[in-house]
C-alpha positions as a Markdown table, in Angstrom:
| # | Residue | x | y | z |
|---|---|---|---|---|
| 1 | Met | 68.0 | -69.9 | 21.3 |
| 2 | Arg | 67.6 | -70.0 | 17.6 |
| 3 | Ile | 64.2 | -69.5 | 16.6 |
| 4 | Gln | 63.6 | -71.2 | 13.1 |
| 5 | Lys | 59.7 | -70.7 | 12.6 |
| 6 | Ala | 56.7 | -69.3 | 14.4 |
| 7 | Trp | 53.2 | -69.2 | 13.8 |
| 8 | Val | 49.8 | -68.6 | 15.8 |
| 9 | Thr | 47.6 | -71.4 | 17.1 |
| 10 | Ile | 44.2 | -71.1 | 18.6 |
| 11 | Ala | 42.1 | -73.5 | 20.2 |
| 12 | Ala | 38.8 | -74.3 | 18.7 |
| 13 | Ser | 36.1 | -76.3 | 21.2 |
| 14 | Gln | 33.8 | -76.0 | 17.7 |
| 15 | Phe | 36.6 | -77.5 | 15.7 |
| 16 | Asp | 34.6 | -78.2 | 12.5 |
| 17 | Arg | 33.0 | -75.1 | 12.4 |
| 18 | Ser | 36.2 | -73.1 | 13.1 |
| 19 | Val | 37.9 | -74.8 | 10.3 |
| 20 | Asn | 35.2 | -74.1 | 8.0 |
| 21 | Phe | 35.2 | -70.4 | 9.1 |
| 22 | Tyr | 38.8 | -70.0 | 8.4 |
| 23 | Gln | 38.5 | -71.9 | 5.1 |
| 24 | Gln | 35.8 | -69.3 | 4.0 |
| 25 | Leu | 38.1 | -66.2 | 5.3 |
| 26 | Phe | 41.0 | -67.3 | 3.6 |
| 27 | Gln | 39.2 | -68.8 | 0.8 |
| 28 | Gln | 41.1 | -72.0 | 0.7 |
| 29 | Glu | 41.8 | -75.4 | 2.1 |
| 30 | Pro | 44.0 | -76.1 | 5.2 |
| 31 | Gln | 47.5 | -77.1 | 4.0 |
| 32 | Ile | 47.7 | -79.6 | 6.8 |
| 33 | Phe | 44.6 | -81.4 | 8.2 |
| 34 | Thr | 44.1 | -83.9 | 10.6 |
| 35 | Pro | 40.2 | -84.5 | 11.1 |
| 36 | Glu | 38.9 | -83.5 | 14.6 |
| 37 | Lys | 42.2 | -82.6 | 15.8 |
| 38 | Tyr | 44.3 | -80.1 | 13.7 |
| 39 | Ala | 44.2 | -77.7 | 10.7 |
| 40 | Glu | 47.0 | -75.3 | 9.6 |
| 41 | Phe | 46.4 | -72.5 | 6.8 |
| 42 | Glu | 49.2 | -70.5 | 5.5 |
| 43 | Ala | 48.0 | -67.4 | 3.7 |
| 44 | Phe | 49.1 | -63.7 | 3.4 |
| 45 | Gly | 52.3 | -64.1 | 5.3 |
| 46 | Ile | 51.0 | -65.7 | 8.3 |
| 47 | Arg | 50.4 | -69.4 | 9.3 |
| 48 | Leu | 47.4 | -70.3 | 11.4 |
| 49 | Gly | 46.7 | -73.7 | 13.3 |
| 50 | Ile | 43.7 | -74.5 | 14.7 |
| 51 | Tyr | 43.3 | -77.5 | 17.1 |
| 52 | Arg | 40.7 | -79.0 | 19.4 |
| 53 | Pro | 41.9 | -78.8 | 23.0 |
| 54 | Thr | 42.2 | -81.9 | 25.0 |
| 55 | Val | 40.2 | -82.1 | 28.1 |
| 56 | Glu | 43.0 | -80.8 | 30.0 |
| 57 | Glu | 43.1 | -77.5 | 27.8 |
| 58 | Ser | 39.2 | -77.2 | 27.4 |
| 59 | Pro | 37.9 | -73.7 | 27.8 |
| 60 | Glu | 36.1 | -74.5 | 31.0 |
| 61 | Lys | 39.3 | -75.1 | 32.5 |
| 62 | Ala | 41.0 | -71.7 | 31.2 |
| 63 | Pro | 41.4 | -68.7 | 33.1 |
| 64 | Ile | 38.5 | -66.3 | 32.4 |
| 65 | Thr | 39.7 | -63.0 | 30.8 |
| 66 | Leu | 37.7 | -59.6 | 29.7 |
| 67 | Phe | 39.9 | -59.1 | 26.6 |
| 68 | Pro | 41.5 | -61.7 | 24.2 |
| 69 | Ala | 45.2 | -62.0 | 24.5 |
| 70 | Val | 46.0 | -62.5 | 21.0 |
| 71 | Ser | 44.0 | -61.2 | 18.0 |
| 72 | Leu | 44.4 | -62.1 | 14.2 |
| 73 | Cys | 44.7 | -58.6 | 12.5 |
| 74 | Val | 43.8 | -58.8 | 8.8 |
| 75 | Gln | 44.4 | -55.9 | 6.5 |
| 76 | Ile | 42.0 | -55.5 | 4.0 |
| 77 | Glu | 41.1 | -52.8 | 1.0 |
| 78 | Lys | 37.4 | -52.7 | 1.5 |
| 79 | Leu | 36.1 | -53.0 | 5.0 |
| 80 | Glu | 32.3 | -53.1 | 3.9 |
| 81 | Glu | 33.1 | -56.1 | 1.6 |
| 82 | Ala | 35.0 | -58.0 | 4.4 |
| 83 | Ile | 32.2 | -57.4 | 7.0 |
| 84 | Ala | 29.6 | -58.8 | 4.2 |
| 85 | Leu | 31.6 | -62.0 | 4.0 |
| 86 | Leu | 32.1 | -62.5 | 7.5 |
| 87 | Asp | 28.4 | -61.8 | 7.9 |
| 88 | Arg | 27.6 | -64.5 | 5.4 |
| 89 | Ile | 29.4 | -67.0 | 7.4 |
| 90 | Asp | 27.8 | -66.2 | 10.9 |
| 91 | Ala | 30.6 | -64.1 | 12.4 |
| 92 | Phe | 29.7 | -61.7 | 14.9 |
| 93 | Ile | 30.9 | -58.3 | 13.6 |
| 94 | Ser | 31.1 | -55.0 | 15.6 |
| 95 | Glu | 30.5 | -51.4 | 14.4 |
| 96 | Ile | 33.2 | -49.7 | 12.3 |
| 97 | Arg | 35.0 | -47.8 | 13.9 |
| 98 | Thr | 37.5 | -44.9 | 12.9 |
| 99 | Val | 40.8 | -44.7 | 14.1 |
| 100 | Ser | 43.8 | -42.6 | 13.8 |
| 101 | His | 45.5 | -44.8 | 11.0 |
| 102 | Gly | 42.2 | -46.1 | 9.3 |
| 103 | Arg | 39.0 | -47.8 | 10.1 |
| 104 | Glu | 38.6 | -51.2 | 11.7 |
| 105 | Ala | 35.5 | -53.6 | 13.1 |
| 106 | Tyr | 36.1 | -56.4 | 15.1 |
| 107 | Ala | 34.8 | -60.0 | 14.2 |
| 108 | Tyr | 34.7 | -63.3 | 16.1 |
| 109 | Asp | 35.1 | -66.9 | 14.9 |
| 110 | Pro | 32.9 | -69.6 | 16.4 |
| 111 | Asp | 35.2 | -69.9 | 19.4 |
| 112 | Gly | 35.1 | -66.1 | 20.3 |
| 113 | Asn | 38.6 | -65.4 | 19.0 |
| 114 | Arg | 39.1 | -61.9 | 17.9 |
| 115 | Ile | 39.8 | -61.2 | 14.3 |
| 116 | Ile | 40.6 | -57.3 | 13.4 |
| 117 | Leu | 39.5 | -56.2 | 10.1 |
| 118 | Tyr | 41.7 | -53.2 | 9.1 |
| 119 | Glu | 41.6 | -50.8 | 6.4 |
| 120 | Pro | 44.4 | -48.5 | 6.5 |
| 121 | Asn | 43.8 | -44.6 | 5.7 |
| 122 | Ser | 46.1 | -45.1 | 2.5 |
| 123 | Ile | 44.0 | -47.8 | 0.9 |
| 124 | Arg | 40.7 | -45.7 | 1.3 |
| 125 | Glu | 42.3 | -42.5 | 0.0 |
| 126 | Asn | 43.2 | -44.3 | -3.2 |
| 127 | Asn | 40.1 | -46.1 | -3.6 |
| 128 | Gln | 38.1 | -42.7 | -3.8 |
């Protein structure tokens, strides 16, 4: 098997809200867009597809998990500014946590997919 490309896709039962959310997060329009079905962004070295699940794939039929299986990690320079932006677009945001490699906070898109906002120690030290 020879892989040619790979990217992440997420199911969005609230498709329009999710597309708007990621437009504001990435500050750009999707490169590929099929109304009510699929949107794709390419930003900062990642391709992210958002699709409306079919009836067979609906969240009601998906297994319930306590933790998200996949998270979108976003390295940023100023954690508080990122949190303020996400707060304006109605994302649920956790408290800031200090971890061994920096600081992070969890945000959730309209469908509950986790976005880890990550500010490495090196960026924080350079900004002080």
